[in-house]
Short mmCIF file of C-alpha atoms and ligand atoms in Angstrom, two decimals:
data_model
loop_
_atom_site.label_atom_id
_atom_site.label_comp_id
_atom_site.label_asym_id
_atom_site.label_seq_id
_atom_site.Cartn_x
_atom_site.Cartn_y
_atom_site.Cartn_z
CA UNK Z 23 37.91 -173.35 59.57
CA UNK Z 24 37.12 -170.72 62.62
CA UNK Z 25 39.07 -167.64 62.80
CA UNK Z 26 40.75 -165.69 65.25
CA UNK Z 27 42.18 -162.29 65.67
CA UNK Z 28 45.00 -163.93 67.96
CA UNK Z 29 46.19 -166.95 68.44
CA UNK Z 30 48.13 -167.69 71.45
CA UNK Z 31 50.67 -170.67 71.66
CA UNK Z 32 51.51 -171.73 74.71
CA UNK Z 33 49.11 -171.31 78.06
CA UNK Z 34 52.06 -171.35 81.06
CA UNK Z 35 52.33 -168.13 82.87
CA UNK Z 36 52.86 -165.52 80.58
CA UNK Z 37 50.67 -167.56 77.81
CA UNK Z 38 47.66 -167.22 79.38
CA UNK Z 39 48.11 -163.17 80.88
CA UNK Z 40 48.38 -162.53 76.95
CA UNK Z 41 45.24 -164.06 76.27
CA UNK Z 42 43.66 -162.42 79.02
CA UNK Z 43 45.28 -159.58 78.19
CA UNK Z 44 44.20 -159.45 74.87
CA UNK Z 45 40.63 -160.28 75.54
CA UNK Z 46 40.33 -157.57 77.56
CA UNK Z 47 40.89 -155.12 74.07
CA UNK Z 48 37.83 -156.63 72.84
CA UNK Z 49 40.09 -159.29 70.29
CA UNK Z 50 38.58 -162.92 69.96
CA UNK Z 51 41.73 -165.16 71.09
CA UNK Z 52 42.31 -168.91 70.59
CA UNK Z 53 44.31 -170.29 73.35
CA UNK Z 54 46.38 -173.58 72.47
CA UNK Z 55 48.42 -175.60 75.28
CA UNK Z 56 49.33 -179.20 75.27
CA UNK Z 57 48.29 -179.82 78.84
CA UNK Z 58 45.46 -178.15 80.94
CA UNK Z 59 46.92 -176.74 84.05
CA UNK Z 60 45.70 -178.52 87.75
CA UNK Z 61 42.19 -179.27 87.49
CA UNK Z 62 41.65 -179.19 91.10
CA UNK Z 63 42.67 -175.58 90.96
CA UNK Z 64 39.83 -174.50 88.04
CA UNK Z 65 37.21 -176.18 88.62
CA UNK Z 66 36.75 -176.00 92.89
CA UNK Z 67 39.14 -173.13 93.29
CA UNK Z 68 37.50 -172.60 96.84
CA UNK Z 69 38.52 -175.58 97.93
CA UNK Z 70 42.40 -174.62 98.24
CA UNK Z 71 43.49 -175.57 101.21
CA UNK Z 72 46.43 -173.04 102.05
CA UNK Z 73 48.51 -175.78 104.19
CA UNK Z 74 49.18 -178.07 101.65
CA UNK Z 75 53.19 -178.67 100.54
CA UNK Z 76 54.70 -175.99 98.19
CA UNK Z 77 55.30 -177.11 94.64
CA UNK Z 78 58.71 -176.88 93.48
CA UNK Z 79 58.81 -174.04 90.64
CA UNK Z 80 58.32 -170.07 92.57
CA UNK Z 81 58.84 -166.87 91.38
CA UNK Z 82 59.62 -164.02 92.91
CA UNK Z 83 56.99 -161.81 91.28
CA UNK Z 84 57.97 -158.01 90.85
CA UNK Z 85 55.55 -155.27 91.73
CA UNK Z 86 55.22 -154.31 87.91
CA UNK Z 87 53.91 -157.67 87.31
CA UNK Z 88 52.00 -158.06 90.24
CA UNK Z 89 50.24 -154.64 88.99
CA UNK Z 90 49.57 -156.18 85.51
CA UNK Z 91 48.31 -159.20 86.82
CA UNK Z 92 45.77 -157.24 89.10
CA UNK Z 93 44.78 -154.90 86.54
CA UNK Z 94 43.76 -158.61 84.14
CA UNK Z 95 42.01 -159.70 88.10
CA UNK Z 96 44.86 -162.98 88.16
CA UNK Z 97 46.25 -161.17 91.58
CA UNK Z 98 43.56 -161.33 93.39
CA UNK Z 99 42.52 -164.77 93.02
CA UNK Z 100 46.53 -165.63 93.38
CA UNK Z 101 46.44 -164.07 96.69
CA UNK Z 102 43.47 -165.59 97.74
CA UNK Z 103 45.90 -168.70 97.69
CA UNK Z 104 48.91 -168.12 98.34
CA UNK Z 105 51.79 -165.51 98.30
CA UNK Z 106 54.62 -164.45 100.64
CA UNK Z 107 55.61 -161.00 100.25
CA UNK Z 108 59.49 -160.05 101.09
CA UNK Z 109 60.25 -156.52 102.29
CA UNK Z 110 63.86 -156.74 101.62
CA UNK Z 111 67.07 -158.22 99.38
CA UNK Z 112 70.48 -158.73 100.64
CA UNK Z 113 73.51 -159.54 98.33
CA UNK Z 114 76.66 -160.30 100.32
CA UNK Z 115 80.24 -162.23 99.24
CA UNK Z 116 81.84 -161.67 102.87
CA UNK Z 117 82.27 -159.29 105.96
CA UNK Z 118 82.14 -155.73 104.94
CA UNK Z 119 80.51 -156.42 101.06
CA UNK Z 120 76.87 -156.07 101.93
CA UNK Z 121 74.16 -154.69 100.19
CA UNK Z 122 70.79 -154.31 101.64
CA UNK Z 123 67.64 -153.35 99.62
CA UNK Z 124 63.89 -152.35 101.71
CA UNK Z 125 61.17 -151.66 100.34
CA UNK Z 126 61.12 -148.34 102.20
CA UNK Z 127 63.92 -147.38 100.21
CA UNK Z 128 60.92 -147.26 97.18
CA UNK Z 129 57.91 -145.90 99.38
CA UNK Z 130 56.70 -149.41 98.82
CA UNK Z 131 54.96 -152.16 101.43
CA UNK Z 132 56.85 -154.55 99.73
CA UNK Z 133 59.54 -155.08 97.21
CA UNK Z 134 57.26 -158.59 95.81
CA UNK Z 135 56.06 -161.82 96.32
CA UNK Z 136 56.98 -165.12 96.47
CA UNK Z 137 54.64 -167.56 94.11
CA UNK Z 138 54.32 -170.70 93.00
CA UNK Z 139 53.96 -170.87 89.45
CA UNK Z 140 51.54 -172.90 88.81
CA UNK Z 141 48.80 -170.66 91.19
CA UNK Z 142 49.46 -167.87 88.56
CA UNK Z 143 48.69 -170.13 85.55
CA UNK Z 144 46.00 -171.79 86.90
CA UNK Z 145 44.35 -168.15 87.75
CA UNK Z 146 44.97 -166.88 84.97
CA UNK Z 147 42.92 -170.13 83.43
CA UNK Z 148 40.56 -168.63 85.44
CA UNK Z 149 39.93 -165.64 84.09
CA UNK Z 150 40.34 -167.24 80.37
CA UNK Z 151 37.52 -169.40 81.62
CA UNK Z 152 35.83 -166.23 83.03
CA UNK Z 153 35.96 -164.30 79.40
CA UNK Z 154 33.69 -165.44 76.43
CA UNK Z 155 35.67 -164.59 73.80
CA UNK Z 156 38.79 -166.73 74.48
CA UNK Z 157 38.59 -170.25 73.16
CA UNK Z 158 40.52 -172.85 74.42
CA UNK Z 159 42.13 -175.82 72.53
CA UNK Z 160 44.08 -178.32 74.78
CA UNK Z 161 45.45 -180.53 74.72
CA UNK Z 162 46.07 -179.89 71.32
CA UNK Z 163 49.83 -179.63 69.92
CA UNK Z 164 50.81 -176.74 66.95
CA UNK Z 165 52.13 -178.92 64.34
CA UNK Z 166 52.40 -176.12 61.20
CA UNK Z 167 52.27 -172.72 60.54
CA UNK Z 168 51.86 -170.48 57.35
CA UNK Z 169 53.15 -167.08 58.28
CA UNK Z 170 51.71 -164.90 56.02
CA UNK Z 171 51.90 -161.16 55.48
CA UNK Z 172 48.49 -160.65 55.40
CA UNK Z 173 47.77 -163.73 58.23
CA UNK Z 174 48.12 -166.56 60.09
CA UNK Z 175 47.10 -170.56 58.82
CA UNK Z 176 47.60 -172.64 61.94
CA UNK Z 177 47.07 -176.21 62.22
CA UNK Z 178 46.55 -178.10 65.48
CA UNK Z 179 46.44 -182.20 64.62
CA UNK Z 180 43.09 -182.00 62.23
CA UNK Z 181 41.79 -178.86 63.29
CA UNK Z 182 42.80 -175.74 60.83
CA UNK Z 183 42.91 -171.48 62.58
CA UNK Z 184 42.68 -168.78 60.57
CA UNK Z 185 44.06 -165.76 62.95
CA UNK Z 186 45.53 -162.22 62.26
CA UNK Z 187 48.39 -162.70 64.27
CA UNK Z 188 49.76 -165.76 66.55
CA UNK Z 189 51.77 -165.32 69.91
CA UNK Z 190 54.50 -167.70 70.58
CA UNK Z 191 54.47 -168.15 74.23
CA UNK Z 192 55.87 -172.07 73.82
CA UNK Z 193 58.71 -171.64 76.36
CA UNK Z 194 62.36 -171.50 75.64
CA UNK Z 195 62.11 -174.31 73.27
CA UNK Z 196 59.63 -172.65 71.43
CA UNK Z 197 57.95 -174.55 68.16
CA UNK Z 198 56.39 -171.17 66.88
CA UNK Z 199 60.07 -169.93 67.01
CA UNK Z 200 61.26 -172.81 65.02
CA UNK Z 201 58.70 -172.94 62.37
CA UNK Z 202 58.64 -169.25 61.95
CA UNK Z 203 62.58 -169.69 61.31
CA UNK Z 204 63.35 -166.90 64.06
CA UNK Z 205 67.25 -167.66 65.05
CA UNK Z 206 68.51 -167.49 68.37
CA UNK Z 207 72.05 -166.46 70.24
CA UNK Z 208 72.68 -168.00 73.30
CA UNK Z 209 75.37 -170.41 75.29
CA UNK Z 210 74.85 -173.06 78.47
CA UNK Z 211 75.98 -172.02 81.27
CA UNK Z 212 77.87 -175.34 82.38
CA UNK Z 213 76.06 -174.92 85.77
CA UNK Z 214 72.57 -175.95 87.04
CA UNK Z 215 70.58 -174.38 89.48
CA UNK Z 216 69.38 -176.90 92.39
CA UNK Z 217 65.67 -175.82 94.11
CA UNK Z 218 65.15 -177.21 97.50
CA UNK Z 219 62.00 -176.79 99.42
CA UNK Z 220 62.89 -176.75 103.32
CA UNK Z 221 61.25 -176.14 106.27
CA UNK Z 222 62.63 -173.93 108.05
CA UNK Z 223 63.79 -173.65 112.86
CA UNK Z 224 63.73 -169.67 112.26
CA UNK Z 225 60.22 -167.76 111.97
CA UNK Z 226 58.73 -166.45 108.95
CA UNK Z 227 61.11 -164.34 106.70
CA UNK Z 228 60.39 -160.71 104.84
CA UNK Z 229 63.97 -161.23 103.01
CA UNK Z 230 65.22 -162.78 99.78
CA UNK Z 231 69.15 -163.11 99.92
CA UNK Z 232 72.05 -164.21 97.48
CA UNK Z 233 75.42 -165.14 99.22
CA UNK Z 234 78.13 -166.04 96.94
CA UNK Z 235 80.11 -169.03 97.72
CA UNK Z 236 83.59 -169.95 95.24
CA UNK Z 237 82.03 -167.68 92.46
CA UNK Z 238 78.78 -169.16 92.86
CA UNK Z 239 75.82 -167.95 94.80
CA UNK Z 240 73.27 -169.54 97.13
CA UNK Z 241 70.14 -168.04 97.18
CA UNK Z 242 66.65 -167.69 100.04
CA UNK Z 243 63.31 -167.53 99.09
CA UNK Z 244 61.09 -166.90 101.67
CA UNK Z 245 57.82 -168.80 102.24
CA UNK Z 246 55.29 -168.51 104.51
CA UNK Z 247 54.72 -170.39 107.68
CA UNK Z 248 58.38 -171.08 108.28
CA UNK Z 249 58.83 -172.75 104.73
CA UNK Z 250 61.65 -171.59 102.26
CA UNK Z 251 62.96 -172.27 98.78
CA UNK Z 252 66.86 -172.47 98.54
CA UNK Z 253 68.59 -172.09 95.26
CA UNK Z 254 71.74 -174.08 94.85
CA UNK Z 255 73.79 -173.24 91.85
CA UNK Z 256 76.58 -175.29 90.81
CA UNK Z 257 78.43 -177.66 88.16
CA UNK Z 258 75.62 -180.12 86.59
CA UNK Z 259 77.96 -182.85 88.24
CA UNK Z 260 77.72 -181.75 91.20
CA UNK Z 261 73.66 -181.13 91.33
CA UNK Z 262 73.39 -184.51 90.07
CA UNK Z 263 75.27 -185.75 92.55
CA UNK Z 264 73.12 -183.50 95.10
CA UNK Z 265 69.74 -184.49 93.99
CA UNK Z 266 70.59 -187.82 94.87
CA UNK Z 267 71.17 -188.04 97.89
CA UNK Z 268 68.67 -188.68 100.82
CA UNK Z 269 66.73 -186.00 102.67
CA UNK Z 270 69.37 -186.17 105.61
CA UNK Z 271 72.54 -186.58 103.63
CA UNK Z 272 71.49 -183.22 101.65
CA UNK Z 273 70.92 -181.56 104.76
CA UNK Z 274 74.13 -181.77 106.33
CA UNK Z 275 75.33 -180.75 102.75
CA UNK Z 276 73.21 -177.43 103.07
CA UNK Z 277 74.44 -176.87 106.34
CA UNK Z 278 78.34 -176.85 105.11
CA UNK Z 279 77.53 -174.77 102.08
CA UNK Z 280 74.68 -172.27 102.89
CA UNK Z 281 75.57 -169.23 105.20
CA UNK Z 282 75.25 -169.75 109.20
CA UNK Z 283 72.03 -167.92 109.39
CA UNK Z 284 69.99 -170.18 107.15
CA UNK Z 285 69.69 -171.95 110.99
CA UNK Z 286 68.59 -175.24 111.04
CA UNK Z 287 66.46 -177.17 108.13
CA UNK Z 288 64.97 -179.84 107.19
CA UNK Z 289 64.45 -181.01 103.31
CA UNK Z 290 61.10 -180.90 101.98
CA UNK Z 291 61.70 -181.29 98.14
CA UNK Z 292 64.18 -181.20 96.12
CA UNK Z 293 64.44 -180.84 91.77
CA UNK Z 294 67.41 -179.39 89.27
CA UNK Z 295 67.14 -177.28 86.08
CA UNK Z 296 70.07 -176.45 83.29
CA UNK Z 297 70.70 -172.63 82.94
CA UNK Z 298 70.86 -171.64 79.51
CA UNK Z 299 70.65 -168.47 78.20
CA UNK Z 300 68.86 -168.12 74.80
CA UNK Z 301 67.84 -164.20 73.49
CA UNK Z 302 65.27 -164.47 69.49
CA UNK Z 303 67.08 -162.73 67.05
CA UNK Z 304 63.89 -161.35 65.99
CA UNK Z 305 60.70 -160.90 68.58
CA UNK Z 306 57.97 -160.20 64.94
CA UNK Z 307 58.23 -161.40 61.75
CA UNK Z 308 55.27 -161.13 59.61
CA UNK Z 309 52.34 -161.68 61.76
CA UNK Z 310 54.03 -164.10 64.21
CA UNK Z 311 55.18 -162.48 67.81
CA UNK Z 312 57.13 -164.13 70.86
CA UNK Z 313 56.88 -163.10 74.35
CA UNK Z 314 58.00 -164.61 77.70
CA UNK Z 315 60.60 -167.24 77.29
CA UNK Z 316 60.13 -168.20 73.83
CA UNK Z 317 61.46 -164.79 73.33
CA UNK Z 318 64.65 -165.02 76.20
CA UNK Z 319 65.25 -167.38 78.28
CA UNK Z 320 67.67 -165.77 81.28
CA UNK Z 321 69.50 -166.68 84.31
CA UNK Z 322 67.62 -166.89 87.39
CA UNK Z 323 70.04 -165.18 89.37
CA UNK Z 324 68.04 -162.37 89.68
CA UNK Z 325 64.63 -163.68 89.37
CA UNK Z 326 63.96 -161.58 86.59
CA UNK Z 327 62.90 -164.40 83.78
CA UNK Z 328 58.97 -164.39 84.09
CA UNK Z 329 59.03 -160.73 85.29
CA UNK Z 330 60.19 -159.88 81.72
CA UNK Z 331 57.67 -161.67 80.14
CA UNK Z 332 54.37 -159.67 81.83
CA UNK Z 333 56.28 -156.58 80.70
CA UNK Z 334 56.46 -158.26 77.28
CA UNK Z 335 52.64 -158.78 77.93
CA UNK Z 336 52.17 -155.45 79.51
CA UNK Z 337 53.68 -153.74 76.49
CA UNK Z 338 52.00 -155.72 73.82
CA UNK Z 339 48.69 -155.14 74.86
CA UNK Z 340 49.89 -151.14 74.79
CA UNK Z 341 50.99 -151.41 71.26
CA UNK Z 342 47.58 -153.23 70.13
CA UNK Z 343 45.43 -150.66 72.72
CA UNK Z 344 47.39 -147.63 70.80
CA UNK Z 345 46.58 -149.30 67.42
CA UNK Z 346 42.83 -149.71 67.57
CA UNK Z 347 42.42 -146.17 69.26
CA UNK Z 348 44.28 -144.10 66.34
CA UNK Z 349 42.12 -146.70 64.10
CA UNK Z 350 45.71 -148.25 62.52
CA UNK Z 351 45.05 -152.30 61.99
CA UNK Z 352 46.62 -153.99 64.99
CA UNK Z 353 48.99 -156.30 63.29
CA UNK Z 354 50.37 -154.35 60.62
CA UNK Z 355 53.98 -154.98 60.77
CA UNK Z 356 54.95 -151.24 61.66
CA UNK Z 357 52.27 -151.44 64.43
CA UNK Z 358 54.19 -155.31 65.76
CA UNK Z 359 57.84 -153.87 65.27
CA UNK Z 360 56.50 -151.53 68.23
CA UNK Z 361 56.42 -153.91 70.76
CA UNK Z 362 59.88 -155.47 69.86
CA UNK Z 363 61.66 -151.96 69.77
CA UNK Z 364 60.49 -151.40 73.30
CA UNK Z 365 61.27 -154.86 74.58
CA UNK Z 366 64.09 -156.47 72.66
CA UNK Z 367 66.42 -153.66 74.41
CA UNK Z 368 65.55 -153.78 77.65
CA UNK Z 369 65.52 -157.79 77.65
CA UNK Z 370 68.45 -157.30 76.08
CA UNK Z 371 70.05 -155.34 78.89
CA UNK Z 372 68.59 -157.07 81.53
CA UNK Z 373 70.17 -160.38 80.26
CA UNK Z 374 73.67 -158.82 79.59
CA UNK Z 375 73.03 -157.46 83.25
CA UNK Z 376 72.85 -161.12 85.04
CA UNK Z 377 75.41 -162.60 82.63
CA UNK Z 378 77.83 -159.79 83.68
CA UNK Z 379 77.42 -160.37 87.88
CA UNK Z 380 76.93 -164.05 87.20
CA UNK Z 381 80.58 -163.96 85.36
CA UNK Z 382 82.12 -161.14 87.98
CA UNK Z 383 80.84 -163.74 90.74
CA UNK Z 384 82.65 -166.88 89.22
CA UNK Z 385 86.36 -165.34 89.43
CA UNK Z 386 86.82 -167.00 93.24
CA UNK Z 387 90.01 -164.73 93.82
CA UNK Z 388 92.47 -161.67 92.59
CA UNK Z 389 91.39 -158.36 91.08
CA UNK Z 390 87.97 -158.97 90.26
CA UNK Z 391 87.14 -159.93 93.37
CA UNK Z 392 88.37 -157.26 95.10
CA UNK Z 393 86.74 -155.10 92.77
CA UNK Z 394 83.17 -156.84 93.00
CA UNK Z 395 83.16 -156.54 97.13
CA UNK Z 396 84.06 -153.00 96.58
CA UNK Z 397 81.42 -152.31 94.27
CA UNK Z 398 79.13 -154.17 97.23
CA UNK Z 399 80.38 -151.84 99.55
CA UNK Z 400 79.88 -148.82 97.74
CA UNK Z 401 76.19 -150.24 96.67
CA UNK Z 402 75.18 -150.57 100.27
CA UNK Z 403 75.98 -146.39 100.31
CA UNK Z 404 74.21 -145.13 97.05
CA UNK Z 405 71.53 -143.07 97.89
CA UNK Z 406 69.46 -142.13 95.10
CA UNK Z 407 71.17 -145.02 92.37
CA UNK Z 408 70.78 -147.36 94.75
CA UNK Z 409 66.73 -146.29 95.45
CA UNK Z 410 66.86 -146.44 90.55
CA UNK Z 411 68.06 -149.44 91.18
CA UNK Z 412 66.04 -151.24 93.43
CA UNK Z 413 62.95 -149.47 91.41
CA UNK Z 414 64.31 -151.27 87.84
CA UNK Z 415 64.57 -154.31 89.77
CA UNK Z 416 60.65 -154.20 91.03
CA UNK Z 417 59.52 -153.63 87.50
CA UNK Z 418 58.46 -149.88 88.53
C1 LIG F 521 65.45 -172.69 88.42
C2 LIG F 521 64.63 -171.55 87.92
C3 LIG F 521 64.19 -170.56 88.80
C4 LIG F 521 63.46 -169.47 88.32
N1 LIG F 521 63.06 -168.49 89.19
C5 LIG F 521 62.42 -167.40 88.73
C6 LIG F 521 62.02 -166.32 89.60
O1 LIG F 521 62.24 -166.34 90.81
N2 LIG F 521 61.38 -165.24 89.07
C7 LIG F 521 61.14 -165.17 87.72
O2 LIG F 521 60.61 -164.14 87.27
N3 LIG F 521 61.47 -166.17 86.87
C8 LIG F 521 62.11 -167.27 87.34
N4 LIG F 521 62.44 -168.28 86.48
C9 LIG F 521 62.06 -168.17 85.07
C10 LIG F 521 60.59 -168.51 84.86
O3 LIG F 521 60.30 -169.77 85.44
C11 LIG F 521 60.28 -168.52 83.36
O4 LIG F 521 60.69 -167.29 82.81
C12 LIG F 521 58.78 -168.71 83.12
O5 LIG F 521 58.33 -169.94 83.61
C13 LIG F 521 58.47 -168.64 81.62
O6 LIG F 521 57.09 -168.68 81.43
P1 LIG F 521 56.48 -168.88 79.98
O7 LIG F 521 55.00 -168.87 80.16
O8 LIG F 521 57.11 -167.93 79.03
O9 LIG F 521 56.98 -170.33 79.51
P2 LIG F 521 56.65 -171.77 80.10
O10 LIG F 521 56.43 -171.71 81.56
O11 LIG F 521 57.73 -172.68 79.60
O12 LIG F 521 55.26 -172.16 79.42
C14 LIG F 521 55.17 -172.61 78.09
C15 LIG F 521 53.78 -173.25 77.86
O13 LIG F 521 53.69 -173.61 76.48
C16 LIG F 521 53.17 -174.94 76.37
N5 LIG F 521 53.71 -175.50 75.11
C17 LIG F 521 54.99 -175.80 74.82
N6 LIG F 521 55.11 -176.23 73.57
C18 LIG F 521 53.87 -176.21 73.02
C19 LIG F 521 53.34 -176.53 71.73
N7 LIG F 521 54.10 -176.95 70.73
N8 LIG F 521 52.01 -176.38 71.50
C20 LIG F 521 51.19 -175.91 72.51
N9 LIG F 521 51.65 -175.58 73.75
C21 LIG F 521 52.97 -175.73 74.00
C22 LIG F 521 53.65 -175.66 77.63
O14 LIG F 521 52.82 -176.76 77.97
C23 LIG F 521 53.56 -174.53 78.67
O15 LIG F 521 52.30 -174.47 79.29
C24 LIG F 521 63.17 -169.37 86.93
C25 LIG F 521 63.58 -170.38 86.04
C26 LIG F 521 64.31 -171.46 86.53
C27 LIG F 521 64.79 -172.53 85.55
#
């Protein structure tokens, strides 16, 4: 039986920066996924050849994350690849109800970056490669856990991990959640959220915008070399009915429903997702921890959802630094409940945040409309709030 100080469940995004994150305190970390990211990517990771097709799944990565990510060295391999930064983020329902963000606003170069995911797992995998004490076991599959006061019994198919704690970072349909009996609150939205790669007749962007259309909002992601990701959020119906159509047929249905200045496009790729929002009722118990999605699962609205779950990283490794330098044992329970009182609230508000505008948005007429283009208005003329804002938005 080997053990472990941590074991880490779950090796997407915000998986693996735990890992690496933890590493980097000087803890031996066992890394379990049931699929090894792009092997292309990890072993020849020179050969990347910047013009290929965008995969489906970006991010718009924060500058708080991006500054975690470079202080674990995953940035700068991600950015030898590929990123678009955006300079500014417009929110508009019609004429006079526009709100403009710029990274000047901030004293920043840039408010983020758009990413494909899987360039920021596979470097991550990088650096887990880079770092001899991680260990890596995939594909392997958790199949039980014994969630012990004093530790951790994990057991992968045949093989058995003794660890001090374990990190959930199984997504939102987390296993470690459901064996460690950690309840959830949560609802389905009743809408889906379309992602369609296009190519775009304008030139490169530098902004990131949300129109809403009937209480439901269309969103831009920039891309570089005249690529884009649009966001399409509507009834599942309806995106089913979208996502099959043909390339041309879905075109002239983007050009009815998306703003006049997305210009003209041409479809790329196309694939839908369910929005559901899920918050764990508990982020420790015992010696078992979630982070990233198996912790909340949000609404994309805002691009928020994988932004929360580096500062989940960014604060756990914090916690465990603080721990081992005032010589306290890292996972004590008092020294775990740490990290969930400083992120379970400000998930917490975050979430109640998106489900609020994403609510406001959906009334397509009367009072609260009025009152959300007025509150559009007067965000477009803040000052100061506005500049808070923008900062709580980067992750700053
Ligand atoms: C349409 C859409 C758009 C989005 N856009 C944005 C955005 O612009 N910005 C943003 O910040 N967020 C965005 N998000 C959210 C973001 O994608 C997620 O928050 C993020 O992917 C979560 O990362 P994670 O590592 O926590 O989980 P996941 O990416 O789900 O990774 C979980 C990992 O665990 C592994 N695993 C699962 N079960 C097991 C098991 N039993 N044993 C071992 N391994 C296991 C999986 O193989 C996987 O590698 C969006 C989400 C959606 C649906």
């Amino acid at each position: 039986m080997e053990k472990f100080d941590c074991l880490v469940i779950g090796g997407g995004m915000v998986g693996a920066t735990t890992a690496v994150a933890l590493a980097d305190l000087g803890l031996k970390i066992a890394l379990v996924d049931t699929h090894r990211p792009d092997s292309n990517l990890l072993d020849n990771p020179g050969d990347y050849d910047q013009q290929q097709d965008y995969n489906l799944r970006v991010s718009a990565v924060s500058l708080g994350s991006e500054q975690l990510l470079r202080s674990l060295r995953i940035w700068q391999q991600v950015q030898l690849w590929r990123v678009t930064p955006y300079r500014r983020l417009a929110v508009w329902e019609q004429g006079l109800s526009y709100a403009e963000f710029h990274c000047d606003q901030i004293k920043q170069s840039h408010l983020g970056h758009m990413v494909e995911n899987h360039l920021i797992q596979a470097a991550a995998w990088l650096q887990i490669k880079a770092r001899s004490n991680i260990k890596v076991f995939a594909p392997q599959k958790l199949s039980k856990i014994e969630n012990r006061e004093d530790g951790i019994t994990a057991t992968l198919g045949d093989i058995t991990i003794e660890s001090e704690i374990l990190v959930g970072a199984d997504g939102g349909n987390s296993m470690v959640r459901n064996l460690a009996k950690i309840g959830t609150s949560g609802w389905d939205y009743q809408h889906s959220a379309m992602l369609i790669n296009v190519k775009t007749e304008q030139d490169q962007q530098d902004i990131t915008w949300q129109h809403f259309v009937n209480g439901a909002p269309v969103a831009f992601l920039p891309l570089s070399g005249n690529r884009a990701s649009l966001v399409w959020y509507d009834k599942p119906q309806t995106i089913n009915e979208l996502v099959n159509l043909s390339s041309s047929q879905l075109q002239q249905r983007i050009i009815e429903h998306f703003p006049k200045r997305l210009g003209n496009i041409e479809v790329i790729d196309k694939g839908a997702f369910p929005l559901i929002r899920r918050h764990a009722n508990q982020y420790v118990k015992n010696r078992v921890v979630l982070v990233g999605d198996a912790a909340h699962s949000i609404n994309p609205l805002a691009g928020q959802g994988v932004n929360m779950g580096f500062k989940d990283v960014h604060a756990l490794q914090e916690v465990i630094a603080k721990a081992i330098g005032s010589g306290e044992h890292y996972a004590d329970a008092s020294v775990l409940r740490r990290y969930e009182k400083q992120r379970r609230n400000d998930n917490l508000l975050m979430m109640t945040t998106m489900d609020l505008i994403y609510r406001g948005f959906k009334q397509p007429a009367g009072p609260i409309k009025l009152l959300r283009n007025l509150g559009l208005f007067g965000a477009q003329r803040m000052g100061p709030i506005k500049d808070k804002v923008l900062a709580y938005a980067c992750g700053l």
